[in-house]
Amino acid sequence: MSSMIKLKNIERNNHFIECDIQPEDSKEYGHLKINIDTGKIDEYTLPKDYEWCQNHIRHAQITLLELVGRDEPLPDNKLLMWY
């Protein structure tokens, strides 16, 4: 079984990286904000009835921190899929 989450509007400001998040099959977005200095989640929301998507948040967190560590501009959007 595979899982997916879309990261949209990825932005970095000072000590934070954040984006809108859309779990698979959801029409609504949540939001994720990570402290770059600590690597920890500062805040997040998931769409209604998608509160069970904790694993999705973890995958998004890891990916956003990897993006910050690169010497490339941040993409606006990113699609994550895993099995």
JSON list of N, CA and C in Angstrom, two decimals, residues 7-71:
[
{"chain": "A", "resi": 7, "resn": "LEU", "atom": "N", "xyz": [3.08, 18.85, -0.96]},
{"chain": "A", "resi": 7, "resn": "LEU", "atom": "CA", "xyz": [3.57, 20.04, -0.27]},
{"chain": "A", "resi": 7, "resn": "LEU", "atom": "C", "xyz": [3.44, 21.20, -1.24]},
{"chain": "A", "resi": 8, "resn": "LYS", "atom": "N", "xyz": [2.75, 22.25, -0.84]},
{"chain": "A", "resi": 8, "resn": "LYS", "atom": "CA", "xyz": [2.53, 23.40, -1.72]},
{"chain": "A", "resi": 8, "resn": "LYS", "atom": "C", "xyz": [2.95, 24.68, -1.01]},
{"chain": "A", "resi": 9, "resn": "ASN", "atom": "N", "xyz": [3.29, 25.68, -1.80]},
{"chain": "A", "resi": 9, "resn": "ASN", "atom": "CA", "xyz": [3.67, 27.00, -1.27]},
{"chain": "A", "resi": 9, "resn": "ASN", "atom": "C", "xyz": [4.80, 26.89, -0.25]},
{"chain": "A", "resi": 10, "resn": "ILE", "atom": "N", "xyz": [5.85, 26.15, -0.60]},
{"chain": "A", "resi": 10, "resn": "ILE", "atom": "CA", "xyz": [6.99, 25.97, 0.29]},
{"chain": "A", "resi": 10, "resn": "ILE", "atom": "C", "xyz": [7.74, 27.30, 0.41]},
{"chain": "A", "resi": 11, "resn": "GLU", "atom": "N", "xyz": [7.94, 27.74, 1.65]},
{"chain": "A", "resi": 11, "resn": "GLU", "atom": "CA", "xyz": [8.63, 29.02, 1.90]},
{"chain": "A", "resi": 11, "resn": "GLU", "atom": "C", "xyz": [9.55, 28.90, 3.10]},
{"chain": "A", "resi": 12, "resn": "ARG", "atom": "N", "xyz": [10.63, 29.64, 3.02]},
{"chain": "A", "resi": 12, "resn": "ARG", "atom": "CA", "xyz": [11.55, 29.73, 4.16]},
{"chain": "A", "resi": 12, "resn": "ARG", "atom": "C", "xyz": [11.63, 31.19, 4.58]},
{"chain": "A", "resi": 13, "resn": "ASN", "atom": "N", "xyz": [11.47, 31.44, 5.88]},
{"chain": "A", "resi": 13, "resn": "ASN", "atom": "CA", "xyz": [11.63, 32.78, 6.41]},
{"chain": "A", "resi": 13, "resn": "ASN", "atom": "C", "xyz": [12.39, 32.67, 7.73]},
{"chain": "A", "resi": 14, "resn": "ASN", "atom": "N", "xyz": [13.54, 33.31, 7.78]},
{"chain": "A", "resi": 14, "resn": "ASN", "atom": "CA", "xyz": [14.41, 33.33, 8.94]},
{"chain": "A", "resi": 14, "resn": "ASN", "atom": "C", "xyz": [14.69, 31.93, 9.46]},
{"chain": "A", "resi": 15, "resn": "HIS", "atom": "N", "xyz": [14.09, 31.54, 10.56]},
{"chain": "A", "resi": 15, "resn": "HIS", "atom": "CA", "xyz": [14.41, 30.26, 11.20]},
{"chain": "A", "resi": 15, "resn": "HIS", "atom": "C", "xyz": [13.38, 29.17, 10.93]},
{"chain": "A", "resi": 16, "resn": "PHE", "atom": "N", "xyz": [12.48, 29.40, 9.99]},
{"chain": "A", "resi": 16, "resn": "PHE", "atom": "CA", "xyz": [11.40, 28.45, 9.75]},
{"chain": "A", "resi": 16, "resn": "PHE", "atom": "C", "xyz": [11.25, 28.11, 8.27]},
{"chain": "A", "resi": 17, "resn": "ILE", "atom": "N", "xyz": [10.83, 26.89, 8.01]},
{"chain": "A", "resi": 17, "resn": "ILE", "atom": "CA", "xyz": [10.39, 26.51, 6.69]},
{"chain": "A", "resi": 17, "resn": "ILE", "atom": "C", "xyz": [8.96, 26.01, 6.87]},
{"chain": "A", "resi": 18, "resn": "GLU", "atom": "N", "xyz": [8.08, 26.39, 5.95]},
{"chain": "A", "resi": 18, "resn": "GLU", "atom": "CA", "xyz": [6.68, 26.00, 6.10]},
{"chain": "A", "resi": 18, "resn": "GLU", "atom": "C", "xyz": [6.04, 25.78, 4.75]},
{"chain": "A", "resi": 19, "resn": "CYS", "atom": "N", "xyz": [4.91, 25.09, 4.77]},
{"chain": "A", "resi": 19, "resn": "CYS", "atom": "CA", "xyz": [4.18, 24.82, 3.53]},
{"chain": "A", "resi": 19, "resn": "CYS", "atom": "C", "xyz": [2.75, 24.39, 3.86]},
{"chain": "A", "resi": 20, "resn": "ASP", "atom": "N", "xyz": [1.94, 24.42, 2.83]},
{"chain": "A", "resi": 20, "resn": "ASP", "atom": "CA", "xyz": [0.61, 23.83, 2.93]},
{"chain": "A", "resi": 20, "resn": "ASP", "atom": "C", "xyz": [0.76, 22.35, 2.60]},
{"chain": "A", "resi": 21, "resn": "ILE", "atom": "N", "xyz": [-0.02, 21.51, 3.26]},
{"chain": "A", "resi": 21, "resn": "ILE", "atom": "CA", "xyz": [0.07, 20.07, 3.05]},
{"chain": "A", "resi": 21, "resn": "ILE", "atom": "C", "xyz": [-1.31, 19.51, 2.69]},
{"chain": "A", "resi": 22, "resn": "GLN", "atom": "N", "xyz": [-1.30, 18.59, 1.75]},
{"chain": "A", "resi": 22, "resn": "GLN", "atom": "CA", "xyz": [-2.55, 17.98, 1.30]},
{"chain": "A", "resi": 22, "resn": "GLN", "atom": "C", "xyz": [-2.36, 16.46, 1.26]},
{"chain": "A", "resi": 23, "resn": "PRO", "atom": "N", "xyz": [-2.91, 15.75, 2.26]},
{"chain": "A", "resi": 23, "resn": "PRO", "atom": "CA", "xyz": [-2.82, 14.28, 2.22]},
{"chain": "A", "resi": 23, "resn": "PRO", "atom": "C", "xyz": [-3.60, 13.73, 1.02]},
{"chain": "A", "resi": 24, "resn": "GLU", "atom": "N", "xyz": [-3.22, 12.54, 0.60]},
{"chain": "A", "resi": 24, "resn": "GLU", "atom": "CA", "xyz": [-3.90, 11.92, -0.54]},
{"chain": "A", "resi": 24, "resn": "GLU", "atom": "C", "xyz": [-5.41, 11.83, -0.28]},
{"chain": "A", "resi": 25, "resn": "ASP", "atom": "N", "xyz": [-6.17, 12.00, -1.32]},
{"chain": "A", "resi": 25, "resn": "ASP", "atom": "CA", "xyz": [-7.62, 11.94, -1.30]},
{"chain": "A", "resi": 25, "resn": "ASP", "atom": "C", "xyz": [-8.30, 13.09, -0.57]},
{"chain": "A", "resi": 26, "resn": "SER", "atom": "N", "xyz": [-7.54, 14.02, -0.02]},
{"chain": "A", "resi": 26, "resn": "SER", "atom": "CA", "xyz": [-8.14, 15.17, 0.66]},
{"chain": "A", "resi": 26, "resn": "SER", "atom": "C", "xyz": [-8.27, 16.32, -0.34]},
{"chain": "A", "resi": 27, "resn": "LYS", "atom": "N", "xyz": [-9.37, 17.04, -0.25]},
{"chain": "A", "resi": 27, "resn": "LYS", "atom": "CA", "xyz": [-9.54, 18.23, -1.08]},
{"chain": "A", "resi": 27, "resn": "LYS", "atom": "C", "xyz": [-9.10, 19.48, -0.32]},
{"chain": "A", "resi": 28, "resn": "GLU", "atom": "N", "xyz": [-8.89, 19.34, 0.97]},
{"chain": "A", "resi": 28, "resn": "GLU", "atom": "CA", "xyz": [-8.49, 20.45, 1.83]},
{"chain": "A", "resi": 28, "resn": "GLU", "atom": "C", "xyz": [-6.99, 20.38, 2.14]},
{"chain": "A", "resi": 29, "resn": "TYR", "atom": "N", "xyz": [-6.46, 21.53, 2.57]},
{"chain": "A", "resi": 29, "resn": "TYR", "atom": "CA", "xyz": [-5.06, 21.62, 2.95]},
{"chain": "A", "resi": 29, "resn": "TYR", "atom": "C", "xyz": [-4.93, 21.82, 4.45]},
{"chain": "A", "resi": 30, "resn": "GLY", "atom": "N", "xyz": [-3.81, 21.34, 4.97]},
{"chain": "A", "resi": 30, "resn": "GLY", "atom": "CA", "xyz": [-3.37, 21.66, 6.31]},
{"chain": "A", "resi": 30, "resn": "GLY", "atom": "C", "xyz": [-2.13, 22.54, 6.17]},
{"chain": "A", "resi": 31, "resn": "HIS", "atom": "N", "xyz": [-1.40, 22.70, 7.25]},
{"chain": "A", "resi": 31, "resn": "HIS", "atom": "CA", "xyz": [-0.20, 23.53, 7.22]},
{"chain": "A", "resi": 31, "resn": "HIS", "atom": "C", "xyz": [0.86, 22.93, 8.13]},
{"chain": "A", "resi": 32, "resn": "LEU", "atom": "N", "xyz": [2.11, 23.07, 7.74]},
{"chain": "A", "resi": 32, "resn": "LEU", "atom": "CA", "xyz": [3.24, 22.55, 8.51]},
{"chain": "A", "resi": 32, "resn": "LEU", "atom": "C", "xyz": [4.31, 23.62, 8.60]},
{"chain": "A", "resi": 33, "resn": "LYS", "atom": "N", "xyz": [4.81, 23.85, 9.82]},
{"chain": "A", "resi": 33, "resn": "LYS", "atom": "CA", "xyz": [5.87, 24.84, 10.06]},
{"chain": "A", "resi": 33, "resn": "LYS", "atom": "C", "xyz": [6.95, 24.17, 10.91]},
{"chain": "A", "resi": 34, "resn": "ILE", "atom": "N", "xyz": [8.20, 24.23, 10.43]},
{"chain": "A", "resi": 34, "resn": "ILE", "atom": "CA", "xyz": [9.31, 23.57, 11.10]},
{"chain": "A", "resi": 34, "resn": "ILE", "atom": "C", "xyz": [10.38, 24.59, 11.46]},
{"chain": "A", "resi": 35, "resn": "ASN", "atom": "N", "xyz": [10.92, 24.47, 12.67]},
{"chain": "A", "resi": 35, "resn": "ASN", "atom": "CA", "xyz": [12.03, 25.29, 13.11]},
{"chain": "A", "resi": 35, "resn": "ASN", "atom": "C", "xyz": [13.30, 24.71, 12.49]},
{"chain": "A", "resi": 36, "resn": "ILE", "atom": "N", "xyz": [13.96, 25.47, 11.65]},
{"chain": "A", "resi": 36, "resn": "ILE", "atom": "CA", "xyz": [15.16, 24.98, 10.96]},
{"chain": "A", "resi": 36, "resn": "ILE", "atom": "C", "xyz": [16.30, 24.74, 11.93]},
{"chain": "A", "resi": 37, "resn": "ASP", "atom": "N", "xyz": [16.42, 25.56, 12.96]},
{"chain": "A", "resi": 37, "resn": "ASP", "atom": "CA", "xyz": [17.53, 25.44, 13.92]},
{"chain": "A", "resi": 37, "resn": "ASP", "atom": "C", "xyz": [17.46, 24.14, 14.72]},
{"chain": "A", "resi": 38, "resn": "THR", "atom": "N", "xyz": [16.26, 23.75, 15.11]},
{"chain": "A", "resi": 38, "resn": "THR", "atom": "CA", "xyz": [16.10, 22.54, 15.93]},
{"chain": "A", "resi": 38, "resn": "THR", "atom": "C", "xyz": [15.68, 21.32, 15.12]},
{"chain": "A", "resi": 39, "resn": "GLY", "atom": "N", "xyz": [15.10, 21.56, 13.94]},
{"chain": "A", "resi": 39, "resn": "GLY", "atom": "CA", "xyz": [14.59, 20.46, 13.13]},
{"chain": "A", "resi": 39, "resn": "GLY", "atom": "C", "xyz": [13.24, 19.95, 13.60]},
{"chain": "A", "resi": 40, "resn": "LYS", "atom": "N", "xyz": [12.68, 20.60, 14.62]},
{"chain": "A", "resi": 40, "resn": "LYS", "atom": "CA", "xyz": [11.41, 20.15, 15.20]},
{"chain": "A", "resi": 40, "resn": "LYS", "atom": "C", "xyz": [10.22, 20.90, 14.59]},
{"chain": "A", "resi": 41, "resn": "ILE", "atom": "N", "xyz": [9.10, 20.23, 14.65]},
{"chain": "A", "resi": 41, "resn": "ILE", "atom": "CA", "xyz": [7.85, 20.83, 14.16]},
{"chain": "A", "resi": 41, "resn": "ILE", "atom": "C", "xyz": [7.43, 21.92, 15.13]},
{"chain": "A", "resi": 42, "resn": "ASP", "atom": "N", "xyz": [7.21, 23.11, 14.61]},
{"chain": "A", "resi": 42, "resn": "ASP", "atom": "CA", "xyz": [6.75, 24.23, 15.42]},
{"chain": "A", "resi": 42, "resn": "ASP", "atom": "C", "xyz": [5.23, 24.17, 15.57]},
{"chain": "A", "resi": 43, "resn": "GLU", "atom": "N", "xyz": [4.55, 23.90, 14.45]},
{"chain": "A", "resi": 43, "resn": "GLU", "atom": "CA", "xyz": [3.10, 23.76, 14.48]},
{"chain": "A", "resi": 43, "resn": "GLU", "atom": "C", "xyz": [2.65, 23.05, 13.21]},
{"chain": "A", "resi": 44, "resn": "TYR", "atom": "N", "xyz": [1.50, 22.41, 13.29]},
{"chain": "A", "resi": 44, "resn": "TYR", "atom": "CA", "xyz": [0.91, 21.82, 12.10]},
{"chain": "A", "resi": 44, "resn": "TYR", "atom": "C", "xyz": [-0.58, 21.63, 12.29]},
{"chain": "A", "resi": 45, "resn": "THR", "atom": "N", "xyz": [-1.28, 21.60, 11.17]},
{"chain": "A", "resi": 45, "resn": "THR", "atom": "CA", "xyz": [-2.70, 21.28, 11.15]},
{"chain": "A", "resi": 45, "resn": "THR", "atom": "C", "xyz": [-2.92, 20.30, 10.01]},
{"chain": "A", "resi": 46, "resn": "LEU", "atom": "N", "xyz": [-3.87, 19.44, 10.17]},
{"chain": "A", "resi": 46, "resn": "LEU", "atom": "CA", "xyz": [-4.28, 18.50, 9.14]},
{"chain": "A", "resi": 46, "resn": "LEU", "atom": "C", "xyz": [-5.74, 18.78, 8.80]},
{"chain": "A", "resi": 47, "resn": "PRO", "atom": "N", "xyz": [-6.14, 18.48, 7.58]},
{"chain": "A", "resi": 47, "resn": "PRO", "atom": "CA", "xyz": [-7.56, 18.67, 7.24]},
{"chain": "A", "resi": 47, "resn": "PRO", "atom": "C", "xyz": [-8.46, 17.82, 8.13]},
{"chain": "A", "resi": 48, "resn": "LYS", "atom": "N", "xyz": [-9.69, 18.25, 8.29]},
{"chain": "A", "resi": 48, "resn": "LYS", "atom": "CA", "xyz": [-10.67, 17.51, 9.09]},
{"chain": "A", "resi": 48, "resn": "LYS", "atom": "C", "xyz": [-10.79, 16.08, 8.55]},
{"chain": "A", "resi": 49, "resn": "ASP", "atom": "N", "xyz": [-10.84, 15.14, 9.45]},
{"chain": "A", "resi": 49, "resn": "ASP", "atom": "CA", "xyz": [-10.93, 13.70, 9.18]},
{"chain": "A", "resi": 49, "resn": "ASP", "atom": "C", "xyz": [-9.62, 13.11, 8.66]},
{"chain": "A", "resi": 50, "resn": "TYR", "atom": "N", "xyz": [-8.53, 13.87, 8.68]},
{"chain": "A", "resi": 50, "resn": "TYR", "atom": "CA", "xyz": [-7.22, 13.36, 8.29]},
{"chain": "A", "resi": 50, "resn": "TYR", "atom": "C", "xyz": [-6.24, 13.44, 9.46]},
{"chain": "A", "resi": 51, "resn": "GLU", "atom": "N", "xyz": [-6.75, 13.53, 10.66]},
{"chain": "A", "resi": 51, "resn": "GLU", "atom": "CA", "xyz": [-5.92, 13.63, 11.84]},
{"chain": "A", "resi": 51, "resn": "GLU", "atom": "C", "xyz": [-5.03, 12.40, 12.03]},
{"chain": "A", "resi": 52, "resn": "TRP", "atom": "N", "xyz": [-5.39, 11.29, 11.43]},
{"chain": "A", "resi": 52, "resn": "TRP", "atom": "CA", "xyz": [-4.64, 10.04, 11.55]},
{"chain": "A", "resi": 52, "resn": "TRP", "atom": "C", "xyz": [-3.36, 10.07, 10.72]},
{"chain": "A", "resi": 53, "resn": "CYS", "atom": "N", "xyz": [-3.12, 11.10, 9.93]},
{"chain": "A", "resi": 53, "resn": "CYS", "atom": "CA", "xyz": [-2.00, 11.17, 8.99]},
{"chain": "A", "resi": 53, "resn": "CYS", "atom": "C", "xyz": [-0.69, 11.63, 9.65]},
{"chain": "A", "resi": 54, "resn": "GLN", "atom": "N", "xyz": [-0.42, 11.20, 10.85]},
{"chain": "A", "resi": 54, "resn": "GLN", "atom": "CA", "xyz": [0.82, 11.58, 11.54]},
{"chain": "A", "resi": 54, "resn": "GLN", "atom": "C", "xyz": [2.06, 11.15, 10.75]},
{"chain": "A", "resi": 55, "resn": "ASN", "atom": "N", "xyz": [2.01, 9.99, 10.13]},
{"chain": "A", "resi": 55, "resn": "ASN", "atom": "CA", "xyz": [3.14, 9.51, 9.33]},
{"chain": "A", "resi": 55, "resn": "ASN", "atom": "C", "xyz": [3.40, 10.45, 8.15]},
{"chain": "A", "resi": 56, "resn": "HIS", "atom": "N", "xyz": [2.35, 11.00, 7.59]},
{"chain": "A", "resi": 56, "resn": "HIS", "atom": "CA", "xyz": [2.49, 11.95, 6.48]},
{"chain": "A", "resi": 56, "resn": "HIS", "atom": "C", "xyz": [3.26, 13.20, 6.95]},
{"chain": "A", "resi": 57, "resn": "ILE", "atom": "N", "xyz": [2.97, 13.66, 8.13]},
{"chain": "A", "resi": 57, "resn": "ILE", "atom": "CA", "xyz": [3.64, 14.84, 8.69]},
{"chain": "A", "resi": 57, "resn": "ILE", "atom": "C", "xyz": [5.14, 14.55, 8.85]},
{"chain": "A", "resi": 58, "resn": "ARG", "atom": "N", "xyz": [5.46, 13.37, 9.33]},
{"chain": "A", "resi": 58, "resn": "ARG", "atom": "CA", "xyz": [6.88, 13.00, 9.53]},
{"chain": "A", "resi": 58, "resn": "ARG", "atom": "C", "xyz": [7.62, 12.98, 8.19]},
{"chain": "A", "resi": 59, "resn": "HIS", "atom": "N", "xyz": [7.02, 12.41, 7.17]},
{"chain": "A", "resi": 59, "resn": "HIS", "atom": "CA", "xyz": [7.66, 12.39, 5.85]},
{"chain": "A", "resi": 59, "resn": "HIS", "atom": "C", "xyz": [7.85, 13.81, 5.32]},
{"chain": "A", "resi": 60, "resn": "ALA", "atom": "N", "xyz": [6.87, 14.66, 5.50]},
{"chain": "A", "resi": 60, "resn": "ALA", "atom": "CA", "xyz": [6.98, 16.05, 5.06]},
{"chain": "A", "resi": 60, "resn": "ALA", "atom": "C", "xyz": [8.08, 16.79, 5.83]},
{"chain": "A", "resi": 61, "resn": "GLN", "atom": "N", "xyz": [8.17, 16.54, 7.12]},
{"chain": "A", "resi": 61, "resn": "GLN", "atom": "CA", "xyz": [9.19, 17.17, 7.96]},
{"chain": "A", "resi": 61, "resn": "GLN", "atom": "C", "xyz": [10.59, 16.80, 7.45]},
{"chain": "A", "resi": 62, "resn": "ILE", "atom": "N", "xyz": [10.84, 15.55, 7.24]},
{"chain": "A", "resi": 62, "resn": "ILE", "atom": "CA", "xyz": [12.14, 15.08, 6.76]},
{"chain": "A", "resi": 62, "resn": "ILE", "atom": "C", "xyz": [12.48, 15.72, 5.41]},
{"chain": "A", "resi": 63, "resn": "THR", "atom": "N", "xyz": [11.52, 15.73, 4.51]},
{"chain": "A", "resi": 63, "resn": "THR", "atom": "CA", "xyz": [11.75, 16.29, 3.18]},
{"chain": "A", "resi": 63, "resn": "THR", "atom": "C", "xyz": [12.05, 17.78, 3.23]},
{"chain": "A", "resi": 64, "resn": "LEU", "atom": "N", "xyz": [11.28, 18.53, 4.01]},
{"chain": "A", "resi": 64, "resn": "LEU", "atom": "CA", "xyz": [11.52, 19.97, 4.10]},
{"chain": "A", "resi": 64, "resn": "LEU", "atom": "C", "xyz": [12.91, 20.27, 4.66]},
{"chain": "A", "resi": 65, "resn": "LEU", "atom": "N", "xyz": [13.33, 19.52, 5.66]},
{"chain": "A", "resi": 65, "resn": "LEU", "atom": "CA", "xyz": [14.67, 19.73, 6.23]},
{"chain": "A", "resi": 65, "resn": "LEU", "atom": "C", "xyz": [15.75, 19.37, 5.22]},
{"chain": "A", "resi": 66, "resn": "GLU", "atom": "N", "xyz": [15.52, 18.36, 4.40]},
{"chain": "A", "resi": 66, "resn": "GLU", "atom": "CA", "xyz": [16.48, 18.02, 3.35]},
{"chain": "A", "resi": 66, "resn": "GLU", "atom": "C", "xyz": [16.56, 19.14, 2.32]},
{"chain": "A", "resi": 67, "resn": "LEU", "atom": "N", "xyz": [15.43, 19.73, 1.97]},
{"chain": "A", "resi": 67, "resn": "LEU", "atom": "CA", "xyz": [15.42, 20.82, 1.00]},
{"chain": "A", "resi": 67, "resn": "LEU", "atom": "C", "xyz": [16.21, 22.03, 1.50]},
{"chain": "A", "resi": 68, "resn": "VAL", "atom": "N", "xyz": [16.12, 22.31, 2.79]},
{"chain": "A", "resi": 68, "resn": "VAL", "atom": "CA", "xyz": [16.84, 23.45, 3.37]},
{"chain": "A", "resi": 68, "resn": "VAL", "atom": "C", "xyz": [18.34, 23.22, 3.29]},
{"chain": "A", "resi": 69, "resn": "GLY", "atom": "N", "xyz": [18.77, 21.97, 3.40]},
{"chain": "A", "resi": 69, "resn": "GLY", "atom": "CA", "xyz": [20.19, 21.65, 3.40]},
{"chain": "A", "resi": 69, "resn": "GLY", "atom": "C", "xyz": [20.85, 21.69, 2.03]},
{"chain": "A", "resi": 70, "resn": "ARG", "atom": "N", "xyz": [20.09, 21.86, 0.99]},
{"chain": "A", "resi": 70, "resn": "ARG", "atom": "CA", "xyz": [20.65, 21.91, -0.37]},
{"chain": "A", "resi": 70, "resn": "ARG", "atom": "C", "xyz": [21.02, 23.33, -0.76]},
{"chain": "A", "resi": 71, "resn": "ASP", "atom": "N", "xyz": [21.94, 23.42, -1.71]},
{"chain": "A", "resi": 71, "resn": "ASP", "atom": "CA", "xyz": [22.35, 24.73, -2.22]},
{"chain": "A", "resi": 71, "resn": "ASP", "atom": "C", "xyz": [21.54, 25.12, -3.45]}
]
